[in-house]
Short mmCIF file of C-alpha atoms in Angstrom, two decimals:
data_model
loop_
_atom_site.label_atom_id
_atom_site.label_comp_id
_atom_site.label_asym_id
_atom_site.label_seq_id
_atom_site.Cartn_x
_atom_site.Cartn_y
_atom_site.Cartn_z
CA MET A 1 15.85 194.06 16.31
CA SER A 2 14.14 190.95 17.72
CA LEU A 3 15.79 187.58 17.23
CA THR A 4 12.63 186.20 15.61
CA SER A 5 11.85 189.16 13.34
CA SER A 6 13.35 187.45 10.26
CA LEU A 7 11.47 184.16 10.74
CA PRO A 8 8.40 183.34 8.62
CA SER A 9 4.99 183.90 10.20
CA VAL A 10 4.13 180.20 9.95
CA MET A 11 6.47 179.52 12.90
CA PHE A 12 4.45 181.81 15.18
CA TRP A 13 1.17 179.89 14.75
CA SER A 14 -0.55 183.05 13.51
CA ASN A 15 -2.61 180.76 11.28
CA PRO A 16 -2.92 177.52 13.30
CA LEU A 17 -4.33 175.45 10.43
CA GLU A 18 -1.54 176.44 8.06
CA THR A 19 1.16 175.85 10.67
CA ALA A 20 -0.35 172.53 11.75
CA ALA A 21 -0.48 171.38 8.11
CA ILE A 22 3.30 171.84 7.92
CA PHE A 23 4.35 170.90 11.45
CA LEU A 24 2.27 167.82 12.25
CA PRO A 25 2.80 165.69 9.09
CA THR A 26 6.57 166.18 9.28
CA LEU A 27 6.57 165.37 13.00
CA VAL A 28 4.53 162.21 12.41
CA ALA A 29 6.93 161.14 9.64
CA LEU A 30 9.99 161.70 11.87
CA VAL A 31 8.42 159.73 14.73
CA ALA A 32 7.42 156.94 12.32
CA LEU A 33 11.01 156.66 11.07
CA VAL A 34 12.01 155.54 14.57
CA SER A 35 10.11 152.27 14.13
CA TYR A 36 9.73 151.84 10.37
CA SER A 37 11.99 152.03 7.32
CA ILE A 38 12.09 155.16 5.20
CA ILE A 39 10.57 153.23 2.28
CA SER A 40 7.52 152.29 4.36
CA VAL A 41 7.14 155.83 5.71
CA VAL A 42 7.39 157.46 2.27
CA SER A 43 4.97 155.03 0.62
CA THR A 44 2.46 155.27 3.46
CA SER A 45 2.69 159.08 3.46
CA CYS A 46 2.03 159.17 -0.29
CA LEU A 47 -0.98 156.87 0.14
CA VAL A 48 -2.38 159.11 2.89
CA ILE A 49 -1.95 162.19 0.70
CA LEU A 50 -3.59 160.44 -2.23
CA LEU A 51 -6.51 159.36 -0.04
CA ALA A 52 -6.93 162.89 1.38
CA VAL A 53 -6.98 164.44 -2.11
CA SER A 54 -9.53 161.85 -3.27
CA LEU A 55 -11.80 162.64 -0.31
CA CYS A 56 -11.54 166.37 -1.05
CA LYS A 57 -12.47 165.78 -4.68
CA LEU A 58 -15.39 163.58 -3.64
CA TYR A 59 -16.57 166.20 -1.14
CA THR A 60 -16.43 168.94 -3.78
CA HIS A 61 -18.31 166.81 -6.33
CA VAL A 62 -21.07 165.93 -3.86
CA MET A 63 -21.51 169.46 -2.48
CA VAL A 64 -21.37 171.22 -5.87
CA ASN A 65 -22.88 168.81 -8.42
CA LEU A 66 -25.18 166.53 -6.40
CA LEU A 67 -26.45 168.63 -3.49
CA ALA A 68 -25.80 172.06 -5.03
CA LYS A 69 -24.96 173.51 -1.62
CA LEU A 70 -21.79 175.13 -2.87
CA PRO A 71 -21.32 177.32 -5.95
CA ALA A 72 -19.59 175.92 -9.01
CA ASP A 73 -16.56 178.01 -8.22
CA PRO A 74 -12.88 177.03 -7.71
CA SER A 75 -13.05 178.37 -4.15
CA SER A 76 -15.48 175.54 -3.29
CA ASP A 77 -12.62 173.07 -3.62
CA PRO A 78 -10.71 172.77 -0.30
CA LEU A 79 -7.53 172.37 -2.33
CA HIS A 80 -8.00 175.48 -4.48
CA LYS A 81 -4.99 177.21 -2.85
CA VAL A 82 -2.76 174.26 -3.68
CA TYR A 83 -3.41 174.64 -7.41
CA SER A 84 -1.67 178.03 -7.46
CA PHE A 85 1.57 176.72 -5.93
CA ASP A 86 4.52 177.07 -8.29
CA LEU A 87 6.55 173.87 -7.90
CA THR A 88 8.98 174.57 -10.73
CA ILE A 89 12.63 175.16 -9.84
CA SER A 90 14.47 177.70 -11.97
CA ALA A 91 18.02 177.19 -13.19
CA GLU A 92 19.11 180.36 -11.37
CA THR A 93 17.84 178.94 -8.07
CA VAL A 94 19.74 175.70 -8.60
CA GLU A 95 22.94 177.59 -9.48
CA THR A 96 22.60 179.79 -6.39
CA ILE A 97 22.04 176.80 -4.10
CA ILE A 98 24.97 174.88 -5.60
CA SER A 99 27.35 177.85 -5.40
CA CYS A 100 26.40 178.61 -1.78
CA SER A 101 26.63 174.95 -0.79
CA LEU A 102 29.98 174.51 -2.52
CA SER A 103 31.38 177.61 -0.81
CA ASN A 104 30.20 176.41 2.61
CA VAL A 105 31.58 172.90 2.04
CA ASN A 106 34.98 174.30 1.03
CA ASP A 107 35.08 176.55 4.12
CA ILE A 108 34.19 173.59 6.36
CA LEU A 109 36.87 171.38 4.76
CA ILE A 110 39.53 174.07 5.22
CA LEU A 111 38.49 174.54 8.85
CA LEU A 112 38.56 170.79 9.53
CA ARG A 113 42.00 170.48 7.94
CA SER A 114 43.25 173.27 10.19
CA LEU A 115 41.76 171.64 13.29
CA PHE A 116 43.02 168.13 12.58
CA LEU A 117 46.52 169.29 11.62
CA LEU A 118 46.82 171.37 14.81
CA ASP A 119 47.46 174.65 13.01
CA SER A 120 46.11 176.32 16.13
CA LEU A 121 46.68 174.22 19.23
CA VAL A 122 44.04 176.01 21.31
CA ASP A 123 41.35 175.64 18.62
CA SER A 124 42.25 171.97 18.13
CA ILE A 125 41.96 171.33 21.87
CA LYS A 126 38.55 173.04 21.92
CA PHE A 127 37.51 170.90 18.94
CA GLY A 128 38.65 167.75 20.73
CA VAL A 129 36.67 168.66 23.86
CA LEU A 130 33.61 169.34 21.69
CA LEU A 131 33.96 165.94 20.01
CA TYR A 132 34.29 164.31 23.42
CA PHE A 133 31.00 165.80 24.60
CA ILE A 134 29.33 164.87 21.31
CA THR A 135 30.16 161.22 22.02
CA TYR A 136 28.02 161.47 25.16
CA ILE A 137 25.19 162.98 23.13
CA GLY A 138 25.51 160.04 20.73
CA LEU A 139 25.14 157.62 23.63
CA MET A 140 21.90 159.28 24.76
CA CYS A 141 20.20 159.74 21.40
CA ASN A 142 20.70 159.31 17.66
CA LEU A 143 20.64 161.81 14.80
CA LEU A 144 16.94 161.21 14.09
CA THR A 145 16.04 162.11 17.67
CA ILE A 146 18.07 165.32 17.43
CA ILE A 147 16.33 166.25 14.15
CA THR A 148 12.92 165.60 15.73
CA MET A 149 13.77 167.75 18.75
CA ALA A 150 15.07 170.50 16.45
CA TRP A 151 11.84 170.41 14.41
CA ILE A 152 9.73 170.74 17.56
CA THR A 153 11.92 173.58 18.84
CA LEU A 154 11.67 175.36 15.49
CA PHE A 155 7.90 175.60 15.83
CA THR A 156 7.67 176.23 19.58
CA PHE A 157 10.56 178.49 20.59
CA PRO A 158 9.73 181.47 18.30
CA ARG A 159 6.22 181.80 19.72
CA LEU A 160 7.43 181.30 23.31
CA TYR A 161 10.18 183.86 22.78
CA ARG A 162 7.81 186.42 21.30
CA ASP A 163 5.35 186.02 24.18
CA ASN A 164 8.07 186.13 26.88
CA GLU A 165 10.76 188.20 25.16
CA MET A 166 11.70 190.44 28.11
CA ALA A 167 11.94 187.57 30.61
CA ILE A 168 14.02 185.39 28.26
CA ASP A 169 16.36 188.28 27.34
CA SER A 170 16.90 189.03 31.01
CA LEU A 171 17.68 185.39 31.77
CA VAL A 172 20.10 185.14 28.82
CA GLU A 173 21.90 188.32 29.94
CA LYS A 174 22.35 186.89 33.44
CA MET A 175 23.70 183.62 32.04
CA ILE A 176 26.12 185.48 29.75
CA GLY A 177 27.27 187.58 32.69
CA GLN A 178 27.93 184.46 34.79
CA VAL A 179 29.83 182.80 31.92
CA GLU A 180 31.97 185.90 31.42
CA GLU A 181 32.68 186.01 35.16
CA VAL A 182 33.82 182.38 35.17
CA LYS A 183 35.96 182.98 32.08
CA SER A 184 37.63 185.99 33.70
CA LYS A 185 38.36 183.98 36.86
CA VAL A 186 39.84 181.11 34.87
CA THR A 187 41.93 183.53 32.80
CA SER A 188 43.25 185.26 35.91
CA LEU A 189 44.16 181.91 37.51
CA VAL A 190 45.99 180.78 34.38
CA THR A 191 47.84 184.11 34.15
CA ARG A 192 48.79 183.93 37.84
CA SER A 193 50.02 180.34 37.53
CA LYS A 194 52.23 181.34 34.59
CA ALA A 195 53.61 184.36 36.42
CA THR A 196 54.56 182.44 39.62
CA PRO A 197 57.25 180.17 38.08
CA MET A 198 58.80 183.21 36.36
CA LYS A 199 59.14 184.99 39.72
CA ASN A 200 60.70 181.88 41.29
CA VAL A 201 63.26 181.69 38.49
CA GLU A 202 64.16 185.37 38.97
CA LYS A 203 64.61 184.92 42.74
CA THR A 204 66.83 181.79 42.43
CA PRO A 205 70.50 182.87 42.94
CA GLU A 206 73.03 181.83 40.37
CA LYS A 207 75.40 179.09 41.43
CA GLU A 208 79.03 180.10 41.92
CA GLU A 209 81.43 178.55 39.51
#
């Protein structure tokens, strides 16, 4: 099964207008948040949406009622698909989201407690190394930059992967093979270094009393 088979079609740009209507406004809002406050971005975005809807209504009124170039049909309105969107949230959906979120939060808290209390020394060391590298990421960019890059990747990687699936899979397999080779070498060195002191201890003669 392909890695992207479970993703929605909007991420593959199968309908460029539909994908652009989702991707571009969010990207513009994320970029705007770099320079402006969230209050300014939200209010300006709402004004732009209100202006766009007003222009669509004006266009429909002129083309249908004044010029009679379009039929008096709901499909003449550019926003006719929006009217059918169901924006209501059911109680079952809210309960499902809360239960899943609560379960994930509890699992994360238990894992963090285990890592910080050194229940497993190896896992805690790995966690510490990860935190150390994250500090360098924090020096290079902030959370908003990471979210923006993730949003761009979400709408570019699936299409690139689908168009170059064989080449990317081959490259990933080579990288995994190299990582496994390095891990095996490191493991063998660690095992050898542990075995050498044991041999020296066995060869050391006991002192006479």
